[in-house]
Short mmCIF file of C-alpha atoms and ligand atoms in Angstrom, two decimals:
data_model
loop_
_atom_site.label_atom_id
_atom_site.label_comp_id
_atom_site.label_asym_id
_atom_site.label_seq_id
_atom_site.Cartn_x
_atom_site.Cartn_y
_atom_site.Cartn_z
CA MET A 164 19.28 19.79 10.12
CA LYS A 165 15.64 18.83 9.59
CA LYS A 166 15.28 15.54 7.76
CA TYR A 167 12.80 15.17 4.91
CA LEU A 168 11.87 11.52 4.50
CA LEU A 169 9.94 11.56 1.23
CA THR A 170 10.13 7.89 0.28
CA PRO A 171 7.11 5.65 -0.36
CA GLY A 172 7.63 3.90 2.95
CA PRO A 173 8.64 4.46 5.61
CA THR A 174 7.08 7.90 5.88
CA PRO A 175 7.39 10.54 8.63
CA ILE A 176 5.53 9.91 11.92
CA PRO A 177 3.45 12.83 13.30
CA ALA A 178 4.72 14.02 16.72
CA GLU A 179 1.51 13.06 18.55
CA VAL A 180 1.70 9.53 17.14
CA ALA A 181 5.36 9.21 18.16
CA GLU A 182 4.55 10.54 21.66
CA SER A 183 1.73 8.03 22.14
CA MET A 184 4.18 5.23 21.39
CA ALA A 185 6.79 6.57 23.84
CA LYS A 186 4.54 5.92 26.86
CA PRO A 187 5.23 2.89 29.11
CA ILE A 188 4.06 -0.32 27.48
CA ILE A 189 0.79 -1.85 28.65
CA HIS A 190 -0.31 -5.48 28.76
CA HIS A 191 -2.55 -6.72 25.95
CA ARG A 192 -4.86 -8.96 28.02
CA THR A 193 -6.35 -5.90 29.74
CA LYS A 194 -9.42 -3.74 29.31
CA GLN A 195 -7.13 -0.78 28.58
CA TYR A 196 -5.63 -2.51 25.55
CA ARG A 197 -8.93 -4.00 24.38
CA ASP A 198 -10.55 -0.55 24.38
CA ILE A 199 -7.75 0.80 22.20
CA PHE A 200 -7.90 -2.21 19.87
CA GLN A 201 -11.66 -1.87 19.52
CA THR A 202 -11.35 1.81 18.50
CA VAL A 203 -8.60 0.82 16.07
CA ASN A 204 -10.74 -1.93 14.52
CA ASP A 205 -13.70 0.44 14.06
CA LYS A 206 -11.54 3.14 12.47
CA LEU A 207 -9.74 0.66 10.23
CA LYS A 208 -13.15 -0.19 8.78
CA SER A 209 -13.70 3.47 7.91
CA ALA A 210 -10.24 3.74 6.36
CA PHE A 211 -10.83 0.66 4.17
CA LYS A 212 -14.50 1.63 3.63
CA THR A 213 -15.76 -1.76 4.67
CA GLU A 214 -18.13 -3.47 7.08
CA ASN A 215 -15.83 -6.52 7.05
CA ASN A 216 -13.39 -7.19 9.87
CA VAL A 217 -9.88 -5.89 9.25
CA LEU A 218 -7.37 -8.38 10.70
CA THR A 219 -4.10 -7.00 12.07
CA PHE A 220 -0.77 -8.88 11.99
CA ALA A 221 2.66 -8.04 13.37
CA SER A 222 4.71 -8.00 10.16
CA SER A 223 5.67 -5.80 7.25
CA GLY A 224 3.13 -5.52 4.43
CA THR A 225 4.49 -8.57 2.62
CA GLY A 226 3.28 -10.74 5.52
CA ALA A 227 -0.32 -9.76 4.81
CA MET A 228 0.26 -10.40 1.09
CA GLU A 229 1.39 -13.91 1.99
CA ALA A 230 -1.58 -14.31 4.36
CA SER A 231 -4.00 -13.50 1.54
CA VAL A 232 -2.50 -16.33 -0.53
CA CYS A 233 -2.18 -19.06 2.11
CA ASN A 234 -5.67 -18.46 3.58
CA SER A 235 -7.68 -18.43 0.37
CA LEU A 236 -6.12 -21.01 -1.96
CA SER A 237 -5.17 -24.66 -2.26
CA LYS A 238 -2.17 -26.28 -3.95
CA GLY A 239 -2.57 -26.39 -7.73
CA ASP A 240 -5.21 -23.64 -7.87
CA SER A 241 -4.85 -21.20 -10.77
CA VAL A 242 -4.78 -17.46 -10.22
CA ILE A 243 -4.21 -14.35 -12.32
CA VAL A 244 -1.51 -11.99 -11.10
CA ILE A 245 -1.27 -8.54 -12.63
CA ARG A 246 2.42 -7.76 -13.02
CA GLY A 247 3.07 -4.10 -13.72
CA GLY A 248 5.95 -3.55 -11.31
CA LYS A 249 7.91 -4.88 -8.36
CA PHE A 250 4.89 -5.53 -6.12
CA GLY A 251 2.88 -7.33 -8.77
CA GLU A 252 5.93 -9.57 -9.23
CA ARG A 253 5.99 -10.19 -5.48
CA PHE A 254 2.44 -11.57 -5.47
CA ALA A 255 3.43 -13.99 -8.25
CA GLU A 256 6.50 -15.11 -6.26
CA ILE A 257 4.43 -15.73 -3.13
CA CYS A 258 1.85 -17.76 -5.06
CA GLU A 259 4.59 -19.84 -6.69
CA ALA A 260 6.21 -20.47 -3.29
CA TYR A 261 2.91 -22.09 -2.21
CA GLY A 262 2.52 -24.23 -5.34
CA VAL A 263 -0.22 -22.04 -6.80
CA ASN A 264 -0.33 -21.89 -10.60
CA VAL A 265 0.22 -18.28 -11.73
CA LEU A 266 -1.24 -16.96 -14.97
CA PRO A 267 0.65 -13.68 -15.29
CA PHE A 268 -1.13 -10.70 -16.81
CA ASP A 269 1.91 -8.63 -17.72
CA ILE A 270 1.56 -4.97 -18.53
CA GLU A 271 4.16 -2.41 -19.45
CA TRP A 272 5.54 -0.75 -16.30
CA GLY A 273 3.94 2.66 -15.79
CA THR A 274 0.66 1.60 -17.40
CA ARG A 275 -2.38 0.00 -15.76
CA PRO A 276 -4.34 -3.18 -16.41
CA GLU A 277 -7.50 -2.57 -18.44
CA ALA A 278 -10.69 -4.33 -17.37
CA PRO A 279 -11.75 -5.62 -20.84
CA ALA A 280 -8.38 -7.36 -21.32
CA LEU A 281 -8.72 -8.97 -17.89
CA GLU A 282 -12.26 -10.04 -18.76
CA GLU A 283 -10.91 -11.89 -21.83
CA ILE A 284 -8.33 -13.75 -19.73
CA LEU A 285 -10.99 -14.69 -17.18
CA LYS A 286 -13.27 -16.01 -19.94
CA GLU A 287 -10.48 -18.22 -21.29
CA ASN A 288 -9.60 -19.49 -17.80
CA ARG A 289 -12.83 -20.21 -16.03
CA LYS A 290 -11.16 -22.11 -13.19
CA VAL A 291 -9.24 -19.09 -11.93
CA LYS A 292 -9.77 -18.75 -8.17
CA ALA A 293 -8.37 -15.29 -7.59
CA VAL A 294 -7.01 -12.13 -9.21
CA PHE A 295 -4.14 -10.38 -7.42
CA THR A 296 -3.28 -6.75 -7.99
CA GLN A 297 -2.35 -3.37 -6.45
CA LEU A 298 -4.25 -0.12 -5.91
CA CYS A 299 -1.01 1.81 -6.28
CA GLU A 300 1.92 -0.06 -7.85
CA THR A 301 4.52 1.83 -5.82
CA SER A 302 7.50 0.89 -8.00
CA THR A 303 6.02 2.77 -10.96
CA ALA A 304 3.86 5.25 -8.95
CA THR A 305 0.83 4.11 -10.94
CA VAL A 306 -2.76 3.95 -9.70
CA TYR A 307 -4.88 1.10 -11.07
CA ASP A 308 -8.59 1.40 -11.84
CA ILE A 309 -9.72 -1.09 -9.19
CA LYS A 310 -13.39 -0.16 -9.55
CA SER A 311 -13.45 -1.36 -13.20
CA ILE A 312 -11.29 -4.40 -12.43
CA ALA A 313 -13.68 -5.36 -9.62
CA GLY A 314 -16.65 -4.95 -11.97
CA VAL A 315 -15.18 -7.70 -14.15
CA VAL A 316 -13.95 -10.04 -11.39
CA ASN A 317 -17.23 -9.79 -9.45
CA LYS A 318 -19.07 -11.44 -12.37
CA THR A 319 -16.97 -14.60 -11.85
CA GLY A 320 -16.41 -17.02 -8.97
CA ALA A 321 -12.90 -15.61 -8.45
CA ILE A 322 -12.01 -13.30 -5.59
CA LEU A 323 -10.23 -9.98 -6.08
CA VAL A 324 -7.23 -9.42 -3.82
CA VAL A 325 -5.92 -5.85 -3.79
CA ASP A 326 -2.71 -4.66 -2.16
CA VAL A 327 -3.54 -1.12 -1.01
CA ILE A 328 -0.40 -0.82 1.13
CA SER A 329 0.81 2.44 -0.44
CA GLY A 330 -2.48 3.70 -1.91
CA LEU A 331 -4.66 3.64 1.20
CA GLY A 332 -5.34 7.17 2.41
CA SER A 333 -4.09 8.84 -0.79
CA ASP A 334 -5.71 7.14 -3.78
CA GLU A 335 -9.49 6.72 -3.68
CA PHE A 336 -10.45 3.28 -2.39
CA ASP A 337 -13.87 1.81 -1.53
CA MET A 338 -13.61 -1.86 -0.56
CA ASP A 339 -17.33 -2.63 -0.18
CA GLY A 340 -18.59 -0.12 -2.76
CA TRP A 341 -16.36 -1.58 -5.46
CA GLY A 342 -16.52 -5.23 -4.37
CA VAL A 343 -12.95 -6.00 -3.33
CA ASP A 344 -12.63 -9.35 -1.52
CA ILE A 345 -9.32 -9.07 0.30
CA ALA A 346 -7.69 -5.67 0.84
CA ILE A 347 -4.14 -5.62 2.19
CA GLY A 348 -2.60 -2.76 4.15
CA GLY A 349 0.67 -1.92 5.86
CA SER A 350 1.56 0.55 8.60
CA GLN A 351 4.55 2.46 7.23
CA LYS A 352 3.01 4.23 4.22
CA GLY A 353 -0.18 6.27 4.30
CA LEU A 354 -1.00 5.21 7.86
CA MET A 355 1.85 7.32 9.28
CA LEU A 356 3.34 4.64 11.52
CA PRO A 357 6.68 2.86 11.72
CA PRO A 358 6.89 -0.46 9.83
CA GLY A 359 5.59 -3.53 11.66
CA LEU A 360 1.82 -3.86 11.18
CA SER A 361 -0.02 -5.36 8.25
CA PHE A 362 -3.73 -5.79 7.60
CA CYS A 363 -6.17 -7.99 5.71
CA ALA A 364 -9.81 -6.98 5.32
CA VAL A 365 -11.76 -10.05 4.24
CA SER A 366 -15.14 -10.14 2.43
CA LYS A 367 -17.86 -12.77 2.74
CA LYS A 368 -17.01 -14.18 -0.69
CA ALA A 369 -13.39 -14.50 0.41
CA TRP A 370 -14.42 -16.23 3.66
CA ASP A 371 -16.22 -18.90 1.63
CA MET A 372 -12.92 -19.61 -0.11
CA VAL A 373 -10.96 -19.48 3.14
CA LYS A 374 -13.16 -22.28 4.48
CA LYS A 375 -12.25 -24.50 1.49
CA SER A 376 -8.59 -23.52 1.29
CA THR A 377 -6.05 -26.18 2.30
CA LEU A 378 -2.71 -24.36 2.05
CA PRO A 379 -0.67 -24.58 5.29
CA ARG A 380 -0.77 -21.64 7.70
CA TYR A 381 -0.28 -21.06 11.39
CA TYR A 382 0.62 -17.50 12.47
CA TYR A 383 -1.33 -15.98 9.58
CA ASP A 384 -4.46 -18.11 10.04
CA PHE A 385 -7.35 -15.66 9.34
CA ALA A 386 -9.83 -17.76 11.35
CA LYS A 387 -7.76 -17.45 14.54
CA TYR A 388 -7.81 -13.64 14.35
CA ASP A 389 -11.41 -13.32 13.25
CA LYS A 390 -12.65 -15.51 16.10
CA LEU A 391 -11.15 -13.18 18.71
CA ILE A 392 -11.70 -9.80 17.07
CA GLU A 393 -15.26 -9.53 18.39
CA LYS A 394 -13.77 -9.57 21.92
CA SER A 395 -11.07 -7.10 20.79
CA ASP A 396 -8.56 -9.82 21.48
CA ASN A 397 -5.65 -11.38 19.60
CA PRO A 398 -4.48 -14.98 19.22
CA PHE A 399 -0.83 -13.95 19.81
CA THR A 400 0.98 -11.02 21.41
CA PRO A 401 0.07 -8.03 19.24
CA ALA A 402 2.56 -5.28 18.36
CA ILE A 403 1.10 -3.32 21.28
CA THR A 404 3.15 -0.13 20.81
CA LEU A 405 2.25 0.13 17.13
CA VAL A 406 -1.44 -0.50 17.83
CA VAL A 407 -1.36 2.32 20.40
CA GLY A 408 0.21 4.58 17.76
CA LEU A 409 -2.33 3.41 15.21
CA GLU A 410 -5.19 4.65 17.36
CA LYS A 411 -3.69 8.15 17.20
CA ALA A 412 -2.84 7.94 13.51
CA LEU A 413 -6.33 6.74 12.61
CA SER A 414 -7.91 9.50 14.66
CA ILE A 415 -5.95 12.02 12.52
CA ILE A 416 -7.03 10.24 9.32
CA THR A 417 -10.71 10.02 10.28
CA GLN A 418 -11.17 13.31 12.19
CA ASN A 419 -12.46 15.21 9.14
CA GLY A 420 -13.54 12.10 7.27
CA VAL A 421 -11.37 9.75 5.23
CA ASP A 422 -12.52 11.41 1.99
CA ASN A 423 -11.07 14.72 3.13
CA PHE A 424 -7.81 13.07 4.08
CA VAL A 425 -7.63 11.54 0.59
CA ALA A 426 -8.60 14.87 -1.03
CA GLY A 427 -5.69 16.59 0.74
CA HIS A 428 -3.27 14.12 -0.83
CA ARG A 429 -4.88 14.57 -4.22
CA LYS A 430 -4.08 18.30 -3.96
CA ASP A 431 -0.51 17.64 -2.81
CA ALA A 432 -0.04 15.19 -5.68
CA SER A 433 -1.19 17.69 -8.25
CA TYR A 434 1.02 20.36 -6.67
CA VAL A 435 4.02 18.02 -7.07
CA ARG A 436 3.10 17.09 -10.65
CA ASP A 437 2.67 20.76 -11.63
CA TYR A 438 6.01 21.66 -10.08
CA ILE A 439 7.72 18.80 -11.94
CA ALA A 440 6.15 19.93 -15.22
CA GLY A 441 7.35 23.48 -14.45
CA LEU A 442 10.91 22.15 -14.20
CA GLY A 443 10.55 20.68 -17.68
CA LEU A 444 10.65 17.13 -16.33
CA SER A 445 8.29 14.31 -17.31
CA LEU A 446 6.40 11.73 -15.26
CA PHE A 447 7.15 8.03 -15.62
CA SER A 448 3.59 6.84 -15.11
CA ARG A 449 0.73 7.20 -17.56
CA PHE A 450 -1.71 6.96 -14.63
CA PRO A 451 0.00 8.80 -11.78
CA SER A 452 -0.93 7.86 -8.22
CA ASP A 453 -1.81 10.48 -5.62
CA ALA A 454 0.40 8.65 -3.08
CA VAL A 455 3.74 8.91 -4.88
CA THR A 456 5.12 10.52 -8.06
CA ALA A 457 7.75 8.92 -10.29
CA VAL A 458 9.83 11.35 -12.33
CA ASN A 459 12.02 10.44 -15.31
CA VAL A 460 15.64 11.40 -14.68
CA PRO A 461 16.64 13.75 -17.51
CA GLU A 462 19.21 12.40 -20.01
CA SER A 463 21.83 14.93 -18.92
CA VAL A 464 21.71 13.94 -15.23
CA ASP A 465 23.09 10.96 -13.30
CA GLY A 466 20.11 9.60 -11.33
CA ALA A 467 22.18 8.18 -8.46
CA LYS A 468 24.11 11.45 -8.12
CA LEU A 469 20.88 13.44 -7.98
CA ILE A 470 19.52 11.35 -5.11
CA ASP A 471 22.88 11.49 -3.28
CA SER A 472 23.19 15.29 -3.52
CA LEU A 473 19.65 15.74 -2.21
CA LYS A 474 20.59 13.51 0.74
CA THR A 475 23.32 15.98 1.73
CA ASN A 476 20.47 18.51 2.18
CA GLY A 477 18.56 16.07 4.41
CA ILE A 478 16.12 15.11 1.66
CA THR A 479 15.47 11.47 0.88
CA PHE A 480 13.76 10.56 -2.38
CA ALA A 481 13.53 6.95 -3.52
CA GLY A 482 15.22 5.80 -6.71
CA GLY A 483 13.83 3.31 -9.19
CA GLN A 484 13.50 -0.42 -8.50
CA GLY A 485 14.47 -3.25 -10.84
CA HIS A 486 15.25 -2.04 -14.38
CA LEU A 487 14.17 1.51 -13.42
CA LYS A 488 17.22 1.96 -11.16
CA GLY A 489 18.91 5.26 -12.09
CA LYS A 490 16.14 6.05 -14.59
CA ILE A 491 13.49 7.48 -12.26
CA PHE A 492 13.24 9.00 -8.80
CA ARG A 493 10.13 8.86 -6.65
CA ILE A 494 8.69 11.55 -4.38
CA ALA A 495 6.13 10.35 -1.83
CA HIS A 496 3.31 12.67 -0.76
CA MET A 497 1.33 10.19 1.32
CA GLY A 498 0.55 9.96 5.03
CA GLY A 499 2.00 12.72 7.19
CA ILE A 500 4.14 14.35 4.50
CA SER A 501 3.21 18.04 4.56
CA ARG A 502 2.88 20.62 1.80
CA GLU A 503 5.72 22.60 3.43
CA ASP A 504 8.01 19.57 3.27
CA LEU A 505 7.19 19.12 -0.40
CA GLN A 506 7.76 22.80 -1.17
CA PHE A 507 11.16 22.72 0.50
CA ALA A 508 12.22 19.47 -1.16
CA LEU A 509 11.09 20.55 -4.63
CA GLY A 510 12.95 23.86 -4.24
CA LYS A 511 16.12 21.91 -3.43
CA LEU A 512 15.45 19.56 -6.33
CA LYS A 513 15.36 22.57 -8.66
CA GLU A 514 18.66 23.91 -7.28
CA THR A 515 20.33 20.50 -7.42
CA LEU A 516 19.26 19.89 -11.02
CA GLU A 517 20.65 23.30 -11.99
CA GLU A 518 23.96 22.52 -10.24
CA LEU A 519 24.29 19.08 -11.81
CA THR A 520 23.59 20.32 -15.33
CA SER A 521 25.84 23.42 -15.06
CA ASN A 522 28.74 21.28 -13.68
CA LYS A 523 28.38 19.11 -16.72
CA GLN A 524 28.46 22.04 -19.13
CA GLY A 525 31.29 23.75 -17.24
C1 LIG B 160 5.63 -1.20 0.52
C2 LIG B 160 4.75 -2.06 -0.27
C3 LIG B 160 4.58 -3.42 0.02
C4 LIG B 160 5.09 -4.13 1.22
O1 LIG B 160 6.35 -4.01 1.54
P1 LIG B 160 6.91 -4.38 2.99
O2 LIG B 160 8.32 -3.96 2.82
O3 LIG B 160 6.75 -5.83 3.19
O4 LIG B 160 6.13 -3.59 3.99
C5 LIG B 160 3.72 -4.15 -0.77
N1 LIG B 160 3.06 -3.61 -1.77
C6 LIG B 160 3.17 -2.31 -2.07
C7 LIG B 160 2.36 -1.75 -3.19
C8 LIG B 160 4.01 -1.49 -1.33
O5 LIG B 160 4.12 -0.18 -1.63
#
């Protein structure tokens, strides 16, 4: 039975990417590897829309989130963390673990932070060193208006750190055009790879803070990676296999331009949203992302049961996280997830909902 992995990470791996990773492993201190890594670094810049170096780490996305904190701040610094879901909360937890003072900007889950409100908080707290947020808050499937947020943060001395782990490649993102200072990526979402790589693109304004930052770091030390990237080299053994796969994945993403890749996901997202509306279901988010859609589980249906019955048909949707467990389910349409996969899965969703509601009545 074909499996339909439609969760917001990990996502399906295209066959040509999987094949490239099945080849015999090569050594990283070789011209062969450096050539691949150089292509990867160039294409990562196009994907992030930046002229800044994009540093690559061997870790899940959370590692790069931590790296953004421990490279840019010092103990006792104050930062604003936008908390509109699970991943906003994670940034606050990381900051607290490092002794950074968190001023939470809490918003209702499923909504987005508004720039004027953030501007007020920044005016009242002029010592804030950084603002942490997401492009797509995956737990609520909500896209934030990073362009407006950046417009406000750029007027201050604070840096803007944006976790684009799930949004990159699906939701519009323009690091340099908008003025984002640190952008954080991960391999297992829109980049169509297995988990295991994470990324930090670092602006000039952020580098000025990195130089003053005194938080402890060793593996995640930005300076170590940046120093070697010009020679397409790494301070430590890179995740060679994943970098080889990344070259293939990025060539798919950039072959017709990143904007076209993003536009394809925008169309898939609106197809999914229209289908959901056609089933009489409602969306959880007020600002739905083009990477993932969160659907409210109807009153008459058991959310856990719905996800379990779809699994018996080979379809995996994600449930809700935190207090949304059982209340929503999430359908990813990022990365290599195809329109055909979505059509099949939504057809089965329709059948399953009909079965679950008729069993209840019967
Ligand atoms: C998946 C995800 C992460 C990182 O999770 P890892 O499990 O560490 O890869 C962080 N932020 C967002 C928005 C995500 O979707």
